[in-house]
Short mmCIF file of N, CA and C in Angstrom, two decimals:
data_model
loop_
_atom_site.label_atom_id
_atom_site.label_comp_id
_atom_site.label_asym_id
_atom_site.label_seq_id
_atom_site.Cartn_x
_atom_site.Cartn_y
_atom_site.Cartn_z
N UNK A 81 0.86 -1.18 0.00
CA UNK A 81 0.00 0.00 0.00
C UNK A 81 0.90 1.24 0.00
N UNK A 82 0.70 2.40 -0.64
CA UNK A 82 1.18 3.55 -0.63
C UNK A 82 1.31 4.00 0.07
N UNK A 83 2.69 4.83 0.49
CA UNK A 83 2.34 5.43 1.84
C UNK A 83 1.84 7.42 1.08
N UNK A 84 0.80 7.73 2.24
CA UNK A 84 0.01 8.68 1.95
C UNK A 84 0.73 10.10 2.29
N UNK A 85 1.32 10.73 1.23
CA UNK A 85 1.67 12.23 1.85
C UNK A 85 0.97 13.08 2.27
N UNK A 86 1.23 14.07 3.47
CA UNK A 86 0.26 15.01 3.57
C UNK A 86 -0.29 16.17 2.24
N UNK A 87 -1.17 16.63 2.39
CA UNK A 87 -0.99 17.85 1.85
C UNK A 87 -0.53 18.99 1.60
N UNK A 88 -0.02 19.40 0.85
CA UNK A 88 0.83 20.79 0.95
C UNK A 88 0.16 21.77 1.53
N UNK A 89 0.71 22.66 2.58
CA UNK A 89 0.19 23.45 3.39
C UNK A 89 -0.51 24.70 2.74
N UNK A 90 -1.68 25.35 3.11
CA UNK A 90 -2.83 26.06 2.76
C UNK A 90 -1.62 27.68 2.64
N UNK A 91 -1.77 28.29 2.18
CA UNK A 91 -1.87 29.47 1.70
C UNK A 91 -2.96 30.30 2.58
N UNK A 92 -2.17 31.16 3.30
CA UNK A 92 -2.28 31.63 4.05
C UNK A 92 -4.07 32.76 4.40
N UNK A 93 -4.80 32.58 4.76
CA UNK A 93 -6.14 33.48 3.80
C UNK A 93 -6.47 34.49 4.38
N UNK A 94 -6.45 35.56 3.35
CA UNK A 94 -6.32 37.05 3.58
C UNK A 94 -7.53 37.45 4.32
N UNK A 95 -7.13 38.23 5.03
CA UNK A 95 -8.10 39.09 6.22
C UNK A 95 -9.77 39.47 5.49
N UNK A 96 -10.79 38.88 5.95
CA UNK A 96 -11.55 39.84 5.28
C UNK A 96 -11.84 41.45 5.36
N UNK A 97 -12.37 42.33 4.67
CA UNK A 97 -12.88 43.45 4.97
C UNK A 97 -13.10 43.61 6.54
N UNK A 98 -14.51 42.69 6.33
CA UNK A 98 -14.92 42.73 7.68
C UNK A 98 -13.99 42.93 9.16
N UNK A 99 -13.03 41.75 9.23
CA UNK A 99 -12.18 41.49 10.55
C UNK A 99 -11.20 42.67 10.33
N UNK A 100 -10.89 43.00 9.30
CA UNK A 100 -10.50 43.92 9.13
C UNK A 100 -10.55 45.69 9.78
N UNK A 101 -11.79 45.62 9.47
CA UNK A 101 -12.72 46.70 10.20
C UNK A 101 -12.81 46.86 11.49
N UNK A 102 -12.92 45.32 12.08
CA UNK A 102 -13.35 45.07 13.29
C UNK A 102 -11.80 45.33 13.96
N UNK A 103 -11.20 44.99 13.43
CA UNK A 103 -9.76 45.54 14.64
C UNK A 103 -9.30 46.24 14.60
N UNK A 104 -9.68 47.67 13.24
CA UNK A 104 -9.31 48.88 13.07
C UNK A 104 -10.11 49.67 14.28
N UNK A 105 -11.48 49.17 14.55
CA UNK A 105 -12.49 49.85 15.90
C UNK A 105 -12.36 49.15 16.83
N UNK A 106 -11.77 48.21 17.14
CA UNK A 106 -11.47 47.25 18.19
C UNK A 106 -9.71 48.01 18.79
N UNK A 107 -9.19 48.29 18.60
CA UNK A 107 -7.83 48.73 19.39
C UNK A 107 -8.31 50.04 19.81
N UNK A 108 -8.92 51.34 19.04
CA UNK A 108 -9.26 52.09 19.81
C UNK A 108 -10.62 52.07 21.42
N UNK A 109 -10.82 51.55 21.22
CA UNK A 109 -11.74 50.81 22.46
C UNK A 109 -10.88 50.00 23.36
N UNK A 110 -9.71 49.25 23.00
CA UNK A 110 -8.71 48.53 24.09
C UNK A 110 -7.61 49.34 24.59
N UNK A 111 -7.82 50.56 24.16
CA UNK A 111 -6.62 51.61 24.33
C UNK A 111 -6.93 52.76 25.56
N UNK A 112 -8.74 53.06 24.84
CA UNK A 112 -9.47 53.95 26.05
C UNK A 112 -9.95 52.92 27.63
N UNK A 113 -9.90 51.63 27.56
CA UNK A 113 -10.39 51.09 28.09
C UNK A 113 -9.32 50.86 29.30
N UNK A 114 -7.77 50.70 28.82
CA UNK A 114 -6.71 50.36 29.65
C UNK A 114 -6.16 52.16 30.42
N UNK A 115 -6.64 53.43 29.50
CA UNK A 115 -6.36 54.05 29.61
C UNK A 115 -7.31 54.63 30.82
N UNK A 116 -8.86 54.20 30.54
CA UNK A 116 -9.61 54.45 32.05
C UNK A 116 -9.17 53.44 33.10
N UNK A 117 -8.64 52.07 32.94
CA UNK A 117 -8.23 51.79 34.24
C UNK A 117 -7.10 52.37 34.83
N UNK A 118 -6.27 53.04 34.21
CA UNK A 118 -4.81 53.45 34.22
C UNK A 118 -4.80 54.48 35.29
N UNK A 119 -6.85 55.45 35.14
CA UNK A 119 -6.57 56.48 35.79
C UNK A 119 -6.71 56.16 37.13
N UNK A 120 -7.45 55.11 36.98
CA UNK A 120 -7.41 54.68 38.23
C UNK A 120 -6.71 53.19 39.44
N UNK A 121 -5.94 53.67 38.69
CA UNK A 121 -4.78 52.67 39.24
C UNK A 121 -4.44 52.29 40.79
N UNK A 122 -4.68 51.35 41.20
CA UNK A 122 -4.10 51.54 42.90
C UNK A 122 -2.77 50.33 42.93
N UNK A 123 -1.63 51.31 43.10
CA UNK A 123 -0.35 50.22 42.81
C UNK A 123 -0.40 49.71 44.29
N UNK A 124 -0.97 49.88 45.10
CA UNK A 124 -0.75 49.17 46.67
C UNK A 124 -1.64 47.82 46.39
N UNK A 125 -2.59 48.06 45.98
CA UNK A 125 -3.54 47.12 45.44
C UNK A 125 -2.78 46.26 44.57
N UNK A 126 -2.84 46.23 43.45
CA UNK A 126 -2.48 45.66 42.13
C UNK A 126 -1.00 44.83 42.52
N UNK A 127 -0.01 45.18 42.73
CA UNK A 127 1.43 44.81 43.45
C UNK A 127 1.30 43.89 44.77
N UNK A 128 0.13 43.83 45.39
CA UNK A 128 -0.16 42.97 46.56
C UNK A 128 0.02 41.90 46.20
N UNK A 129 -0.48 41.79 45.04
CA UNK A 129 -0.99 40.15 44.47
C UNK A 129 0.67 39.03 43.97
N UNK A 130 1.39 39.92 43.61
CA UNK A 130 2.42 39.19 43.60
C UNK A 130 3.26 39.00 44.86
N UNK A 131 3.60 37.92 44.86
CA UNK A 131 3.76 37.65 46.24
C UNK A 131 5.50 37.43 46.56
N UNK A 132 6.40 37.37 45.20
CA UNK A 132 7.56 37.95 45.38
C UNK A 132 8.02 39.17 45.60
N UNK A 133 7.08 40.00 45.78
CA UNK A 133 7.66 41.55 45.82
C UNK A 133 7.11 41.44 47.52
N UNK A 134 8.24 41.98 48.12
CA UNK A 134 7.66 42.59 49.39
C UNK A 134 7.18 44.07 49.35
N UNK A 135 7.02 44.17 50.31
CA UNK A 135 5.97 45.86 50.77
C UNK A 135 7.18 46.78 50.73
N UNK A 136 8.70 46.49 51.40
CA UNK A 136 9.87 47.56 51.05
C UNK A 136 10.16 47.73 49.51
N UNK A 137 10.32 46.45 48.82
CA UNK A 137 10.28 46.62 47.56
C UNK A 137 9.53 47.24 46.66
N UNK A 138 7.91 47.35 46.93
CA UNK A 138 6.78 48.44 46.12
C UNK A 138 7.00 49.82 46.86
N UNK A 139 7.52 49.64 47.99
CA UNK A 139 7.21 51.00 48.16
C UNK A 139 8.37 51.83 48.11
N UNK A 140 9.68 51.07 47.51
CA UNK A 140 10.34 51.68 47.46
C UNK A 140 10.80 52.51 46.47
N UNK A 141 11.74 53.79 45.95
CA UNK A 141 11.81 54.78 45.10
C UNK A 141 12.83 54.83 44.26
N UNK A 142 13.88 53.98 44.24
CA UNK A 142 14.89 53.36 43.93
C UNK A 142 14.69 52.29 42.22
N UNK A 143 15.64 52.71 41.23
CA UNK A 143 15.46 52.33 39.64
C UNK A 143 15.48 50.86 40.32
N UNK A 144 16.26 50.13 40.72
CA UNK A 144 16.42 49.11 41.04
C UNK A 144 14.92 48.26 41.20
N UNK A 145 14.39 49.01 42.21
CA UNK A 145 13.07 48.31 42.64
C UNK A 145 12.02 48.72 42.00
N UNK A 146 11.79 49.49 41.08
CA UNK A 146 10.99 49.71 40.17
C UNK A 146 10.94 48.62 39.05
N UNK A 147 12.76 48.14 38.91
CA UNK A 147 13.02 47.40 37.34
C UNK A 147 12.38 45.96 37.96
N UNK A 148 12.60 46.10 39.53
CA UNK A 148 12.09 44.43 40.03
C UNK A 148 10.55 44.00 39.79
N UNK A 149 9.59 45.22 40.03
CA UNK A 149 7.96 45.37 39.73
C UNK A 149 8.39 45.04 38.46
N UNK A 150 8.64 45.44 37.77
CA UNK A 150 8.56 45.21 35.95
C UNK A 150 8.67 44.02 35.70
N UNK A 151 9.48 43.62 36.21
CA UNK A 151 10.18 41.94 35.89
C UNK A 151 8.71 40.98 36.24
N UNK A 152 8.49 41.23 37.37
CA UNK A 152 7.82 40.52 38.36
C UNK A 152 6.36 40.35 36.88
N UNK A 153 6.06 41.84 36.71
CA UNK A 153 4.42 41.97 35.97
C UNK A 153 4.92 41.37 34.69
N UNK A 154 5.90 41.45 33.72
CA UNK A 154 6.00 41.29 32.94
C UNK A 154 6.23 39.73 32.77
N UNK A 155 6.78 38.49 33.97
CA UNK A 155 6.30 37.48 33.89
C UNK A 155 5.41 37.07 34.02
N UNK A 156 4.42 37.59 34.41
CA UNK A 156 2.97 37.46 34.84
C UNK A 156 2.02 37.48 33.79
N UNK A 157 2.30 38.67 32.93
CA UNK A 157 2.10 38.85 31.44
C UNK A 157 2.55 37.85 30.73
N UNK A 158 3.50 37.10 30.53
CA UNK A 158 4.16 35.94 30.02
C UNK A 158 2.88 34.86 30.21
N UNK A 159 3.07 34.33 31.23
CA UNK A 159 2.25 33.53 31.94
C UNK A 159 1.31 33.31 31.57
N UNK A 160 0.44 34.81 31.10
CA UNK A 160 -1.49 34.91 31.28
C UNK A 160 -1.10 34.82 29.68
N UNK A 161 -0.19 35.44 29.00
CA UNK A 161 -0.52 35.06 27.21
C UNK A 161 -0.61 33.59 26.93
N UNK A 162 0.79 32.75 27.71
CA UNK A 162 0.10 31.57 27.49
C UNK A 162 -0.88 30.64 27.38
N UNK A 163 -2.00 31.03 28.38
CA UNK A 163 -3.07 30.81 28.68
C UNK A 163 -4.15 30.97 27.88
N UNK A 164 -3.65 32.22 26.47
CA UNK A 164 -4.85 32.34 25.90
C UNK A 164 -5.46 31.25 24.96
N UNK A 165 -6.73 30.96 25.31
CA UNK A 165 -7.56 29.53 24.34
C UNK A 165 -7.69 28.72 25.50
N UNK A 166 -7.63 28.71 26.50
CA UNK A 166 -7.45 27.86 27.70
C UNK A 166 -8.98 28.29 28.12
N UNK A 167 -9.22 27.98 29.13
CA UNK A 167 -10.98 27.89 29.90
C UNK A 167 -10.06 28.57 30.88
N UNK A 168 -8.65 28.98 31.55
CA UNK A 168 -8.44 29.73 32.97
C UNK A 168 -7.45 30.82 32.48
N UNK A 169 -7.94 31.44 30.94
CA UNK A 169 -7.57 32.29 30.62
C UNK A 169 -8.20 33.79 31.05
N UNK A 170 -7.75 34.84 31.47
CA UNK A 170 -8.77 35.58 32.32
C UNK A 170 -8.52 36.83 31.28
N UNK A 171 -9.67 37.77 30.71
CA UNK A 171 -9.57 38.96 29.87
C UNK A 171 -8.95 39.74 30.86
N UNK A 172 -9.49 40.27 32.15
CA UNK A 172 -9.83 41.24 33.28
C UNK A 172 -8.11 41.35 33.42
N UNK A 173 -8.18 39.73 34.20
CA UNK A 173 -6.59 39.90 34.65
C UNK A 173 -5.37 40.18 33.59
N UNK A 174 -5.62 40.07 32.53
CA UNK A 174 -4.87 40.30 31.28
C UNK A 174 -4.60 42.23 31.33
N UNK A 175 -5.87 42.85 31.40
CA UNK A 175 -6.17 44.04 31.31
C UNK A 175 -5.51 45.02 32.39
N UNK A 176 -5.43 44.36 33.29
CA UNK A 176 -4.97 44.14 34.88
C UNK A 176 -3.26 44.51 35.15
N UNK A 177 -2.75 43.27 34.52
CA UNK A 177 -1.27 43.14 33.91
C UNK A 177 -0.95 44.43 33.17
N UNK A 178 -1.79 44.86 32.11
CA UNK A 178 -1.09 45.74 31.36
C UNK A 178 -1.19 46.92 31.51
N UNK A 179 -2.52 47.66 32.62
CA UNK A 179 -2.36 48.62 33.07
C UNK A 179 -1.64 48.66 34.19
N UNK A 180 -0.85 47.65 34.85
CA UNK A 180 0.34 47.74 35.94
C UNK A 180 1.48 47.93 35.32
N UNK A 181 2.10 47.32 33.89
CA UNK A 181 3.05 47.35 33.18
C UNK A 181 2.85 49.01 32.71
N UNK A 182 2.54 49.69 32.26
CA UNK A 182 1.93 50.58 31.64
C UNK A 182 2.46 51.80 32.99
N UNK A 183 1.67 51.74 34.14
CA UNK A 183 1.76 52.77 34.90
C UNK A 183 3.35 52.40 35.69
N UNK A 184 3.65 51.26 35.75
CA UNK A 184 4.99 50.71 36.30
C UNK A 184 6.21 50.91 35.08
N UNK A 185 5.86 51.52 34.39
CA UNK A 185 7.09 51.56 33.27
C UNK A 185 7.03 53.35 33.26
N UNK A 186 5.90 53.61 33.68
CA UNK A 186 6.19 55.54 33.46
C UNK A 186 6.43 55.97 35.15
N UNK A 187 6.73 55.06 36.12
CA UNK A 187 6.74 55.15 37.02
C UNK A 187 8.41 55.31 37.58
N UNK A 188 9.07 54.12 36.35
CA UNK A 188 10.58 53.87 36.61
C UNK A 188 10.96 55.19 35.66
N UNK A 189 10.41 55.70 34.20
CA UNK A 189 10.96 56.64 33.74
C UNK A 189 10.42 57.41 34.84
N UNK A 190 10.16 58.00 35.62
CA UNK A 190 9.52 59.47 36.52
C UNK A 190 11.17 58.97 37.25
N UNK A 191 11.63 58.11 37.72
CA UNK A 191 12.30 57.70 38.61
C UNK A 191 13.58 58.26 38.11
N UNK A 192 14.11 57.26 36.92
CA UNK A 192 15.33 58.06 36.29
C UNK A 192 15.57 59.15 35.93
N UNK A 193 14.17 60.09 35.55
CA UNK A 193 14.57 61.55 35.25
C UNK A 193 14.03 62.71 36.30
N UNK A 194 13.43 62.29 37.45
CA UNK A 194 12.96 62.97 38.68
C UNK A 194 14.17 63.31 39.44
#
């Protein structure tokens, strides 16, 4: 019996209009949306949750311990992308992550040029 090759792989299929559309009005809505949680940010809150950072470490003012929050959210961010397509993939906490990355990255620039 023959052995059966696969098929040659599909050609890649172009975006429709539609989805198209939809993520041209879809980023401005994920932009205002991170940007209203942003205003209201509580880094005592949000920084609790990781549980390698101690309380001297968030509260401290130092590039050092700023670059350590970063590290910390930005594996966390790692973490939750993996997750996406999963059933314990979370939007919120995703949203969560990136308005901590976000206010924790203009937090370390305030730091270096303050």
């Amino acid at each position: 019996m023959p052995i059966a090759h696969p098929a040659p792989a599909a050609k890649p299929v172009a975006q429709s209009a539609a989805v198209r559309r939809l993520k041209a009005h879809a980023r401005p809505a994920v932009e205002a949306a991170l940007g209203a949680n942003l205003a209201g940010y509580d880094r005592l809150d949000a920084l609790a949750r990781f549980h390698r950072l101690s309380r001297d470490t968030i509260l401290s003012e130092t590039p050092e311990a700023a670059r350590a929050v970063l590290r910390e959210i930005e594996q966390a961010l790692r973490k939750e992308r993996a997750r996406r397509g999963h059933w314990t993939y979370d939007l919120n906490r995703h949203i969560a992550l990136l308005v901590a990355h976000r206010a924790e990255s203009a937090r370390l620039a305030g730091i270096r040029h303050g």
